[in-house]
Every structure is written in structure tokens, then in C-alpha cells.
PDB file of C-alpha atoms and ligand atoms in Angstrom:
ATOM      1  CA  UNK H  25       0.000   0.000   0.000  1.00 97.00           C
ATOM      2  CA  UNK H  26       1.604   3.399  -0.791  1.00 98.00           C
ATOM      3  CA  UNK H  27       1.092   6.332   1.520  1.00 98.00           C
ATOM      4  CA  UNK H  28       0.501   9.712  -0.029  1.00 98.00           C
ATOM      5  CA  UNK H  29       0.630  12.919   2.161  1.00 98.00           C
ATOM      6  CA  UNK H  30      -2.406  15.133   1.321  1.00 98.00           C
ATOM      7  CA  UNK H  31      -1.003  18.533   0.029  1.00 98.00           C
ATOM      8  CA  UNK H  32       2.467  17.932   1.382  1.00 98.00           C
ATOM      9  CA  UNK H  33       2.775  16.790   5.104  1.00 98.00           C
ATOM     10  CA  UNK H  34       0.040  19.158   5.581  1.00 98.00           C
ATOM     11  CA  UNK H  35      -1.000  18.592   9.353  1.00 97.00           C
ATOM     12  CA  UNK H  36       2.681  19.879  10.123  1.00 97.00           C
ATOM     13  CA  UNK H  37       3.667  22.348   7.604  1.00 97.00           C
ATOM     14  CA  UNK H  38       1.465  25.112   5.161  1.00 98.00           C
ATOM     15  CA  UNK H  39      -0.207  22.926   2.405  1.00 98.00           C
ATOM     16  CA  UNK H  40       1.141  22.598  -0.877  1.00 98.00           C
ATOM     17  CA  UNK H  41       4.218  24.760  -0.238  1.00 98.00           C
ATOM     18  CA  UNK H  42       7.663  23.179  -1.370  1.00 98.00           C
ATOM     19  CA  UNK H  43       8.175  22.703   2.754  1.00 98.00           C
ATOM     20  CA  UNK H  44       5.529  20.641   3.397  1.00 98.00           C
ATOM     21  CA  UNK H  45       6.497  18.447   0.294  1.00 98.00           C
ATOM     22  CA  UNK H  46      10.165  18.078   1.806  1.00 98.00           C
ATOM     23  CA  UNK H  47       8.626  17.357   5.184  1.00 98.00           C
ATOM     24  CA  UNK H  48       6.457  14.467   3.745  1.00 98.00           C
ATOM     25  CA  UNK H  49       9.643  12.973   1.600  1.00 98.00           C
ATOM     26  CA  UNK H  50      11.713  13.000   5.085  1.00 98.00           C
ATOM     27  CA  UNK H  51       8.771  11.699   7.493  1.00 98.00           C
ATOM     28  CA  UNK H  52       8.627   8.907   5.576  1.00 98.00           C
ATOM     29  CA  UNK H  53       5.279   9.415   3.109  1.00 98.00           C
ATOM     30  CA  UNK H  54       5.694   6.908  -0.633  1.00 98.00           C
ATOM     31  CA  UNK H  55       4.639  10.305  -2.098  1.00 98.00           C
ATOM     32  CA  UNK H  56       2.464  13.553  -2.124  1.00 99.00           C
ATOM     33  CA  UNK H  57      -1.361  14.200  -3.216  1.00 99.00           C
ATOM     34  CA  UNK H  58      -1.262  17.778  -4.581  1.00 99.00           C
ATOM     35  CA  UNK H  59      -3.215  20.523  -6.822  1.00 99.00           C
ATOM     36  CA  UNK H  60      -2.291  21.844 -10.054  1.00 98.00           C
ATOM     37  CA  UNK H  61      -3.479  25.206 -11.242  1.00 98.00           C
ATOM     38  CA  UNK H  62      -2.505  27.686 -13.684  1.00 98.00           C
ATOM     39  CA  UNK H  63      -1.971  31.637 -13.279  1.00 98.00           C
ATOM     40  CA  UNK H  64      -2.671  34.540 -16.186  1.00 98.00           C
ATOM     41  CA  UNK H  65       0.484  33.747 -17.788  1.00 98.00           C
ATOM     42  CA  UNK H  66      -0.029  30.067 -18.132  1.00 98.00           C
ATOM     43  CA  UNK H  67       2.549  28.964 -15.182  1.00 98.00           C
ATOM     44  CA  UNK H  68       1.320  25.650 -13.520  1.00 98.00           C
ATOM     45  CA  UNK H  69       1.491  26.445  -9.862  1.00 99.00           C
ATOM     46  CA  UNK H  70       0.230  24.259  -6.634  1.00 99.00           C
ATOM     47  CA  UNK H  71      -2.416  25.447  -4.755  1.00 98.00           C
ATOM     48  CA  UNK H  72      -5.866  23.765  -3.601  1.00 98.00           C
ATOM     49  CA  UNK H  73      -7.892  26.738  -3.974  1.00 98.00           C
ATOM     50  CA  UNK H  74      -8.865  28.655  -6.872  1.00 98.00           C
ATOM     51  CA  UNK H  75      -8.762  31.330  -4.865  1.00 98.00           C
ATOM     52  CA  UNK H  76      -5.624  32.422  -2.928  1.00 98.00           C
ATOM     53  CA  UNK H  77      -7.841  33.726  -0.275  1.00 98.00           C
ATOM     54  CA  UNK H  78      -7.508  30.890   2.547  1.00 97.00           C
ATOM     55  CA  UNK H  79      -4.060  29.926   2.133  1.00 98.00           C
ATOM     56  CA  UNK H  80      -2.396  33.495   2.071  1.00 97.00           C
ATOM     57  CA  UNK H  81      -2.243  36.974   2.811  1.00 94.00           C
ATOM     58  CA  UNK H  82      -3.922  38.096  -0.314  1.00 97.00           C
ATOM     59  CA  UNK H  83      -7.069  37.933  -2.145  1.00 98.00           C
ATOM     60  CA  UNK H  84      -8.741  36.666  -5.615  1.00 98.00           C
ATOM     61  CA  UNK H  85      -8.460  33.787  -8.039  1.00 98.00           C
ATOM     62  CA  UNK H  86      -5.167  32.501  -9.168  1.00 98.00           C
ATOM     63  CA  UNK H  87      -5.955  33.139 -12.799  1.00 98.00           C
ATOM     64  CA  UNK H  88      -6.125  36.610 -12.658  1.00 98.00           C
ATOM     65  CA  UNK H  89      -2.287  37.086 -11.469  1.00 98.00           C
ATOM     66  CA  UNK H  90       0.869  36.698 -13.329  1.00 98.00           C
ATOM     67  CA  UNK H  91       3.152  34.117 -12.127  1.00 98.00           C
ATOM     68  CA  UNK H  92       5.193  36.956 -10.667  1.00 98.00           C
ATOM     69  CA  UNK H  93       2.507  38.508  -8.775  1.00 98.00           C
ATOM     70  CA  UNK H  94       1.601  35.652  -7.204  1.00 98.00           C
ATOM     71  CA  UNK H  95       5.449  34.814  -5.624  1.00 98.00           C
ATOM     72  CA  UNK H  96       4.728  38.221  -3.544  1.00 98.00           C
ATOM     73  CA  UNK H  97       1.898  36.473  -1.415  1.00 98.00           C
ATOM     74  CA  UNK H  98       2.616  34.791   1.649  1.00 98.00           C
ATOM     75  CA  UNK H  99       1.511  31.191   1.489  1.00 98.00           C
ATOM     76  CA  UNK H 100       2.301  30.639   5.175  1.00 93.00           C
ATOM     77  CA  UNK H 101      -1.818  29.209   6.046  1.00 84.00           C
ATOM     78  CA  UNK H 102      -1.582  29.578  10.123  1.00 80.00           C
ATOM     79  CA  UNK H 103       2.242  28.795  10.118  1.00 90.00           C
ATOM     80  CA  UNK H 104       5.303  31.709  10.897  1.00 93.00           C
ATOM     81  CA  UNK H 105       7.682  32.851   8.188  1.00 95.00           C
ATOM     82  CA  UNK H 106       7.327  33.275   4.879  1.00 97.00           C
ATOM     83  CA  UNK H 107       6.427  30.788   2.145  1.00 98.00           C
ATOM     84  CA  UNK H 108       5.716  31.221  -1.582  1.00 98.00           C
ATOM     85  CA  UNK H 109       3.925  28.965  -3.629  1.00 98.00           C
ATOM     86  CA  UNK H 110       5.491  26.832  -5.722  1.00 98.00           C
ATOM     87  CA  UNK H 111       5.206  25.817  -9.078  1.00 98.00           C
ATOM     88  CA  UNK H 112       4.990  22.098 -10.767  1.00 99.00           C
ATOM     89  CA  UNK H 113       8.727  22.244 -11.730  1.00 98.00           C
ATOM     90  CA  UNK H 114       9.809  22.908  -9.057  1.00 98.00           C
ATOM     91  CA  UNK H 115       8.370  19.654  -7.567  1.00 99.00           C
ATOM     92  CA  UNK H 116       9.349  17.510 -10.418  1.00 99.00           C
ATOM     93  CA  UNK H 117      12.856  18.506 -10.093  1.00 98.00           C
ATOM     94  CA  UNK H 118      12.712  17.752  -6.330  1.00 98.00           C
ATOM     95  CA  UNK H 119      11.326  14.398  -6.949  1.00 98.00           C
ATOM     96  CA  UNK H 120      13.471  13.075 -10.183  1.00 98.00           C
ATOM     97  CA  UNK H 121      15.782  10.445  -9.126  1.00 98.00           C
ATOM     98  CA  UNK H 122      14.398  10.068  -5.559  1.00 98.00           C
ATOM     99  CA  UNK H 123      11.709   6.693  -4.906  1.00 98.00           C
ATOM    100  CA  UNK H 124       8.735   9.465  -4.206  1.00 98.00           C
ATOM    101  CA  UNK H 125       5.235   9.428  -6.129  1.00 98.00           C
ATOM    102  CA  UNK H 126       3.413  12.754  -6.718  1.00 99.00           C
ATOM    103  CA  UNK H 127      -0.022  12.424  -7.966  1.00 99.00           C
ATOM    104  CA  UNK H 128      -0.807  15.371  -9.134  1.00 99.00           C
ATOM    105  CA  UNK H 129      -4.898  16.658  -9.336  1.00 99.00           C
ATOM    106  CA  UNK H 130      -6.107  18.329 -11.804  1.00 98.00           C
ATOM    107  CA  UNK H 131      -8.300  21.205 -10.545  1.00 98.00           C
ATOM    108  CA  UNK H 132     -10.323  21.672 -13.412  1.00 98.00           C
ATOM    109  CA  UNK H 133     -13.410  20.947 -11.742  1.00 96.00           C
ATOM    110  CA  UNK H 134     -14.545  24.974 -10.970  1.00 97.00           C
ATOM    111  CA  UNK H 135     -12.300  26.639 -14.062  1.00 98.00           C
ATOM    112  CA  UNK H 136     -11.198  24.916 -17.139  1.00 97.00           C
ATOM    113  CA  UNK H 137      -7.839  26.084 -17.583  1.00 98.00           C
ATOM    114  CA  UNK H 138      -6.859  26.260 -21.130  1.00 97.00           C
ATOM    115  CA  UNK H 139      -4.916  23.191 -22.286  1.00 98.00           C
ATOM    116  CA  UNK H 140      -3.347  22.446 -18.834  1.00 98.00           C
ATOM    117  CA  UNK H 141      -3.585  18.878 -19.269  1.00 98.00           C
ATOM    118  CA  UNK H 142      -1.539  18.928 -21.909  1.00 98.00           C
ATOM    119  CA  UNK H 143       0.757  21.645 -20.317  1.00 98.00           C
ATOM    120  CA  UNK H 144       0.956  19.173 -17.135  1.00 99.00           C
ATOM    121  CA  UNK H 145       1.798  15.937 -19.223  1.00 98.00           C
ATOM    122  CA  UNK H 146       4.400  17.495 -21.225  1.00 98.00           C
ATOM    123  CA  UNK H 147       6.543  19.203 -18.498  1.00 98.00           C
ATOM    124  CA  UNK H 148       6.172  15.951 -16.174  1.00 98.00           C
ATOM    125  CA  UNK H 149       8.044  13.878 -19.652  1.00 98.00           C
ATOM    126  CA  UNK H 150      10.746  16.498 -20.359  1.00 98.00           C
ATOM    127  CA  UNK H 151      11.579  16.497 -16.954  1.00 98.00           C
ATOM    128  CA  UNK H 152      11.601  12.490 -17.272  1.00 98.00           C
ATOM    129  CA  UNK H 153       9.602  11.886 -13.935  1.00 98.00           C
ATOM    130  CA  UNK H 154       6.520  10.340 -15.479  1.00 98.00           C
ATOM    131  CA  UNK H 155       7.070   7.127 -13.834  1.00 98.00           C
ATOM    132  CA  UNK H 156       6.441   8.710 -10.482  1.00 98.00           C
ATOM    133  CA  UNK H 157       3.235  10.262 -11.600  1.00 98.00           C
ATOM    134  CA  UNK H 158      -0.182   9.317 -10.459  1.00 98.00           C
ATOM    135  CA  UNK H 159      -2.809  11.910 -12.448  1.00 99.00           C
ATOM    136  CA  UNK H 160      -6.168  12.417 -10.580  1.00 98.00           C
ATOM    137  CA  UNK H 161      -9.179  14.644 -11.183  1.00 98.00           C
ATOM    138  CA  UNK H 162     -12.737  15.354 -10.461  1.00 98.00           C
ATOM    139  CA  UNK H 163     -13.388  16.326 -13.952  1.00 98.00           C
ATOM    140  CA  UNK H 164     -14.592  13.536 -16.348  1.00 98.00           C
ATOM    141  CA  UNK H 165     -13.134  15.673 -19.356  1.00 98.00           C
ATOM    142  CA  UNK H 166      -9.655  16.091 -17.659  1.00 98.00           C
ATOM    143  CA  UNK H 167      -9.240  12.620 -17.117  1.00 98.00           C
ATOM    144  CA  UNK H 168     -10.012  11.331 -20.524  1.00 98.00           C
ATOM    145  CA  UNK H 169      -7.631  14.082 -21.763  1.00 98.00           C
ATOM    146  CA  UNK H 170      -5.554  13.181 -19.394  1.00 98.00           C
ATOM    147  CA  UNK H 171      -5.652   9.391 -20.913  1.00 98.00           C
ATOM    148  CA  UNK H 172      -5.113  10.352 -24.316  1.00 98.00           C
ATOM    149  CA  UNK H 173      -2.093  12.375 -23.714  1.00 98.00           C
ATOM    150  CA  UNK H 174      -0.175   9.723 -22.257  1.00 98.00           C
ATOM    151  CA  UNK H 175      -2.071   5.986 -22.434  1.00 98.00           C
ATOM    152  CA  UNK H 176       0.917   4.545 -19.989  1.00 97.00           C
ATOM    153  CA  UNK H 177       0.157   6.613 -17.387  1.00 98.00           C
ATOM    154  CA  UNK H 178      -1.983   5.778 -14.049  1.00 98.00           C
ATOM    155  CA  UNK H 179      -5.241   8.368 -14.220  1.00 98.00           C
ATOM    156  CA  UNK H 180      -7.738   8.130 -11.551  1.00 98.00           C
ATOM    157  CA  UNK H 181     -11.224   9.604 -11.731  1.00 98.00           C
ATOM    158  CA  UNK H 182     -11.686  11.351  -7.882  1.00 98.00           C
ATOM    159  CA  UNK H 183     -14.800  11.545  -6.587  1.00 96.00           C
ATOM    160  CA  UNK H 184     -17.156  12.614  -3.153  1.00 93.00           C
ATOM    161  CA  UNK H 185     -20.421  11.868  -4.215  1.00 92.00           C
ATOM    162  CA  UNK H 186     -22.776   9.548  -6.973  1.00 94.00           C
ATOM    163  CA  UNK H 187     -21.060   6.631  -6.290  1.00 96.00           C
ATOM    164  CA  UNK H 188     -22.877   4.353  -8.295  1.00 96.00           C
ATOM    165  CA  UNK H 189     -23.473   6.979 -11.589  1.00 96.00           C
ATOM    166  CA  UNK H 190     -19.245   7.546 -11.533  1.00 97.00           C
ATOM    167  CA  UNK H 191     -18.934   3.573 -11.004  1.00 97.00           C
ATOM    168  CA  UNK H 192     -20.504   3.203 -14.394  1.00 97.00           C
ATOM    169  CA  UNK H 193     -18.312   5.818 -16.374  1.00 98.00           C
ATOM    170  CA  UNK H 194     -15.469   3.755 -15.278  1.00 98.00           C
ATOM    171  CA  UNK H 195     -16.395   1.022 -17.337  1.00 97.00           C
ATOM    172  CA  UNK H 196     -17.827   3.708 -20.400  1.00 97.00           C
ATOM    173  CA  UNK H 197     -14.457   5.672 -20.701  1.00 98.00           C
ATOM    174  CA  UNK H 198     -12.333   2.393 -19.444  1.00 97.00           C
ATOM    175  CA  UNK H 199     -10.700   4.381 -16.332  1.00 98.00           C
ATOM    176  CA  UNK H 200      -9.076   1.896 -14.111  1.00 97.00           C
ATOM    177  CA  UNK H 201      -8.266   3.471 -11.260  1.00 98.00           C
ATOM    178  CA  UNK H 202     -11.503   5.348  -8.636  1.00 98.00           C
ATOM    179  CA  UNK H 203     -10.104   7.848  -6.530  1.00 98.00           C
ATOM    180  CA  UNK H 204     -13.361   8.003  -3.650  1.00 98.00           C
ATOM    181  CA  UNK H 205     -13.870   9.843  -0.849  1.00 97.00           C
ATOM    182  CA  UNK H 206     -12.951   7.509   2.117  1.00 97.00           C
ATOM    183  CA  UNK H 207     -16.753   7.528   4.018  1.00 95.00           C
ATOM    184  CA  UNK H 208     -17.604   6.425   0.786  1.00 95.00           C
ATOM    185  CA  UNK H 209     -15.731   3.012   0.878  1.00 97.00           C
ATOM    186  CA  UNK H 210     -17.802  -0.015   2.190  1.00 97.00           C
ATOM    187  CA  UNK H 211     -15.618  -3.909   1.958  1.00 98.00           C
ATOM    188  CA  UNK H 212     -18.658  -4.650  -0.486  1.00 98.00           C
ATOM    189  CA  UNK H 213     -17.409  -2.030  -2.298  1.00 98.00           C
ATOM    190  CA  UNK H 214     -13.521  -2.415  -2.433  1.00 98.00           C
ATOM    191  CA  UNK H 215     -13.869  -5.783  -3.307  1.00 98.00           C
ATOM    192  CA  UNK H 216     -15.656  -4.938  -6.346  1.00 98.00           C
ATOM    193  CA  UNK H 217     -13.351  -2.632  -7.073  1.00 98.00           C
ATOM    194  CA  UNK H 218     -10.285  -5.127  -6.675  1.00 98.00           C
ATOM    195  CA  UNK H 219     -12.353  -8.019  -8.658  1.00 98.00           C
ATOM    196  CA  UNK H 220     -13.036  -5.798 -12.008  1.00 98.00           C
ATOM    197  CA  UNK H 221      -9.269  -4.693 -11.456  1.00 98.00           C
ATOM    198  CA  UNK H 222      -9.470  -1.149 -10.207  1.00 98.00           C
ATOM    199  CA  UNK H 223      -7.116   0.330  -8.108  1.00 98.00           C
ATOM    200  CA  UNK H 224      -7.860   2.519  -5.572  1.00 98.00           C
ATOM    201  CA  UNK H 225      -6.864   5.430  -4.249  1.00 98.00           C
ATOM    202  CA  UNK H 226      -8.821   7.305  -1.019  1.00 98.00           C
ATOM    203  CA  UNK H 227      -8.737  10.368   0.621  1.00 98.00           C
ATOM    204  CA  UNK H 228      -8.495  11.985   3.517  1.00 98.00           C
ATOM    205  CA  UNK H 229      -8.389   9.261   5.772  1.00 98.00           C
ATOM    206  CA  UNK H 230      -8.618  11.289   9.483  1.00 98.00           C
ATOM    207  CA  UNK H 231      -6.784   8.888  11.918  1.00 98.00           C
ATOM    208  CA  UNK H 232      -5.250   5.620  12.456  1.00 97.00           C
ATOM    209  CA  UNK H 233      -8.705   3.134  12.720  1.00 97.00           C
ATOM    210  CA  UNK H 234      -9.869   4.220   9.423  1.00 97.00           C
ATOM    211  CA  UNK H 235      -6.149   3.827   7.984  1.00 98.00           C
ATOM    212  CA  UNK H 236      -5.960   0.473   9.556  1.00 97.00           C
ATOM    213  CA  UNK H 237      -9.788  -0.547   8.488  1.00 97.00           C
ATOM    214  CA  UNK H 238      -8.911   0.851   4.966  1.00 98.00           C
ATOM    215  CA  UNK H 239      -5.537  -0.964   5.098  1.00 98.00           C
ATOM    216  CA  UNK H 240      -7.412  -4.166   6.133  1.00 98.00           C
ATOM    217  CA  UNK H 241      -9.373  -4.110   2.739  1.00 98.00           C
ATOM    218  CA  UNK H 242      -6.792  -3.799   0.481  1.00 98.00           C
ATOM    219  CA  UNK H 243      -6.729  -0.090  -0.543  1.00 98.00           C
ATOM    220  CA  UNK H 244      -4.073   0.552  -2.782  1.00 98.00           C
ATOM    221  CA  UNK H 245      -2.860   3.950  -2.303  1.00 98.00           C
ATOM    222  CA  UNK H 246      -4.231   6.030   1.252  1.00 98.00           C
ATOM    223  CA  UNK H 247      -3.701   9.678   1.395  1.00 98.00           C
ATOM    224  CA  UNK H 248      -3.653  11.570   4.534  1.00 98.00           C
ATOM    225  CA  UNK H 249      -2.641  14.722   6.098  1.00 98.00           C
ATOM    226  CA  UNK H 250      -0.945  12.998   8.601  1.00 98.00           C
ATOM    227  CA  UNK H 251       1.301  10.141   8.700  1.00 98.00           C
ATOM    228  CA  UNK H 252       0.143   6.686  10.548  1.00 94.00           C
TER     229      UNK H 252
HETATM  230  O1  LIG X  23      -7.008  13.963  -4.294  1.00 89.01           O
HETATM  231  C1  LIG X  23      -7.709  13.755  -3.113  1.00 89.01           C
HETATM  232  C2  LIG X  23      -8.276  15.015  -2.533  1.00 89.01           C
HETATM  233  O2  LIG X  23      -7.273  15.979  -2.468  1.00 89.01           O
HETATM  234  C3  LIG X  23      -9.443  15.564  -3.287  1.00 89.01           C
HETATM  235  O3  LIG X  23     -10.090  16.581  -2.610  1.00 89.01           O
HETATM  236  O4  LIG X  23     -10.676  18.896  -2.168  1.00 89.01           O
HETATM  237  O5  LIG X  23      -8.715  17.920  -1.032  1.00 89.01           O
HETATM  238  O6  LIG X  23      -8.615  18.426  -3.451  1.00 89.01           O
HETATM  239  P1  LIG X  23      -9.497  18.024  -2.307  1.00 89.01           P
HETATM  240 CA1  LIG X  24      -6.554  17.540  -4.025  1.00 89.01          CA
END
């Protein structure tokens, strides 16, 4: 089972900041879980939010700064000091060569940014990390883009609700790994999963009885803020 740290080591250090990504690599997490976006000039940066509202010291959406204007905010989400939020290369080049997975989400649930799966896949195979790469995304479209662009990659289709409808699409759009929300996981359910061949990936398990439970059932891939 591979642990992944949910935005970076992100009960310890501010989510999705090159620190809490470190942090996760030295705890001891298989990988990270983070969130790609894009800003007004078209840099892929990693930030849950569309907004930068909640995670720093200034306000609106990502897209409507330049890559340089958005290095001036503090990322530092409840923490001291100063942090700045960092963009997809600079993760890939802190992962290449090192045994750490990144799966990377697409947020292109809210906004469609313009071509950033293809943006996404092609930095992730000049930097020649794509065998550390786990794609995710809420966003049907995204993930059969994502699919296209590089048929040897993993892609998981994430989801927190409809169960049953997103089940199906699986089989429609032949997606073989289901990236549920972890309340959403029964054993009924995982073993169906494992029988048709699908891995799984769940998030955000809260504590160490649902990791264990989850464990138990033969999850592939648990992502947490925390490690257990
Ligand atoms: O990829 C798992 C999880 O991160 C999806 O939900 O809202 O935390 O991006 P969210
Ligand atoms: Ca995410």
C-alpha cells in the first residue's frame, strides 16, 4: 500500500508549499497528493484553492495574477515565516531520481484552464519523472484528456459523491483506477473494485482506525494529512 501525504505533510507544515512536500519525503510518506493550477500567464502552480484567499495573505483567483505577482503572497496558512507557492517544476525537479510518487490533481473541476492537461503531461516527460506520476481529477473531461495524452500513465477519476453513476463511467471511458472519498468506501465495495481490477486510491483518511480498516481491505494507495 503506498502512503501519499495530502497537500504535502500538511497537518505539520502550510499545504502545498515546497516545505511541506520536503517534510512528507523526510517523514517517511511513498509520495504527495497535490493541486495543479494555472496563473494569467499560463505557469502551472500548486495550490488547492482557486482562490488564494484561505491559504495566504492576499485575495482573488489565481488566474487573474501573473506568475510573478503571485510569488509576492505569503503562502504561510496559520504557520510563521514566509512561504511562496510553488510551481509544478519545481516539484518535479525535487522528486526526479528520488523513490517518491506525486499524484498530481487536476483542478479543473470549478475553471477549465486552457490546455493544462496537456501543459501538465508534457513538463512531467521532459523532466523524465513520469514514472512517479499518479494523475487524478474530479473532472470527467480532464481525465479522458488526461488518458489520451499519455495511455501509460496511471489516471484516476476522484470523486465525493454519486457513487454508483461515476462507477458506471469507469467502465464507459475504461478508467481503471476510482479515486473516492474515504466515508464512501464499504468492503462490499472495495472488493468490487479489486475483482473488475481497479485500483484505488482514497482520501483523507482522518486517523489511524480508518487507515488500519482501509488498510485491512486492500486499498491501494491512502492519502492523509498525517502520517500513521
Ligand atoms: O485527491 C484527493 C483530494 O485531495 C481531493 O479533494 O478537495 O482535497 O482536493 P481536495
Ligand atoms: Ca486535491
Amino acid at each position: 500500500m503506498i502512503k501519499l501525504g495530502h497537500r504535502g505533510y500538511s497537518a505539520k507544515y502550510p499545504e502545498n508549499t515546497m516545505e511541506a512536500f520536503i517534510k512528507a519525503y523526510e517523514v517517511g510518506f511513498d509520495g504527495i497528493e497535490t493541486d495543479v493550477q494555472m496563473s494569467k500567464d499560463g505557469e502551472l502552480v500548486l495550490i488547492h484553492d482557486e482562490k488564494i484567499n484561505r491559504t495566504s495573505h492576499g485575495k482573488g483567483y489565481v488566474k487573474d495574477y501573473t506568475f510573478k505577482e503571485l510569488r509576492e503572497f505569503n503562502f504561510c496558512y496559520k504557520a510563521e515565516g514566509f512561504y511562496s507557492i510553488p510551481t509544478l517544476e519545481e516539484l518535479l525537479l525535487f522528486i526526479k531520481g528520488k523513490k517518491f510518487f506525486v499524484n498530481l490533481e487536476i483542478k479543473t473541476d470549478h475553471i477549465q484552464y486552457l490546455d493544462i492537461e496537456k501543459k501538465v503531461v508534457e513538463m512531467v516527460h521532459r523532466i523524465g519523472v513520469e514514472k512517479q506520476i499518479l494523475y487524478s481529477s474530479f473532472y470527467l473531461n480532464s481525465v479522458i484528456k488526461l488518458k489520451q495524452l499519455d495511455p501509460q500513465a496511471y489516471v484516476g477519476y476522484l470523486i465525493e459523491k454519486q457513487y454508483d453513476v461515476k462507477r458506471a463511467l469507469l467502465n464507459e471511458y475504461h478508467i481503471t483506477a476510482f479515486h473516492p472519498k474515504y466515508s464512501y468506501l464499504t468492503l462490499k465495495r472495495v472488493q468490487e473494485l479489486k475483482q473488475s481490477k481497479i485500483k484505488i486510491a482514497t482520501w483523507t483518511v482522518p486517523n489511524l482506525k480508518e487507515y488500519k480498516r482501509l488498510k485491512e481491505w486492500g486499498v491501494d494507495i491512502i492519502i492523509s494529512n498525517d502520517i500513521f
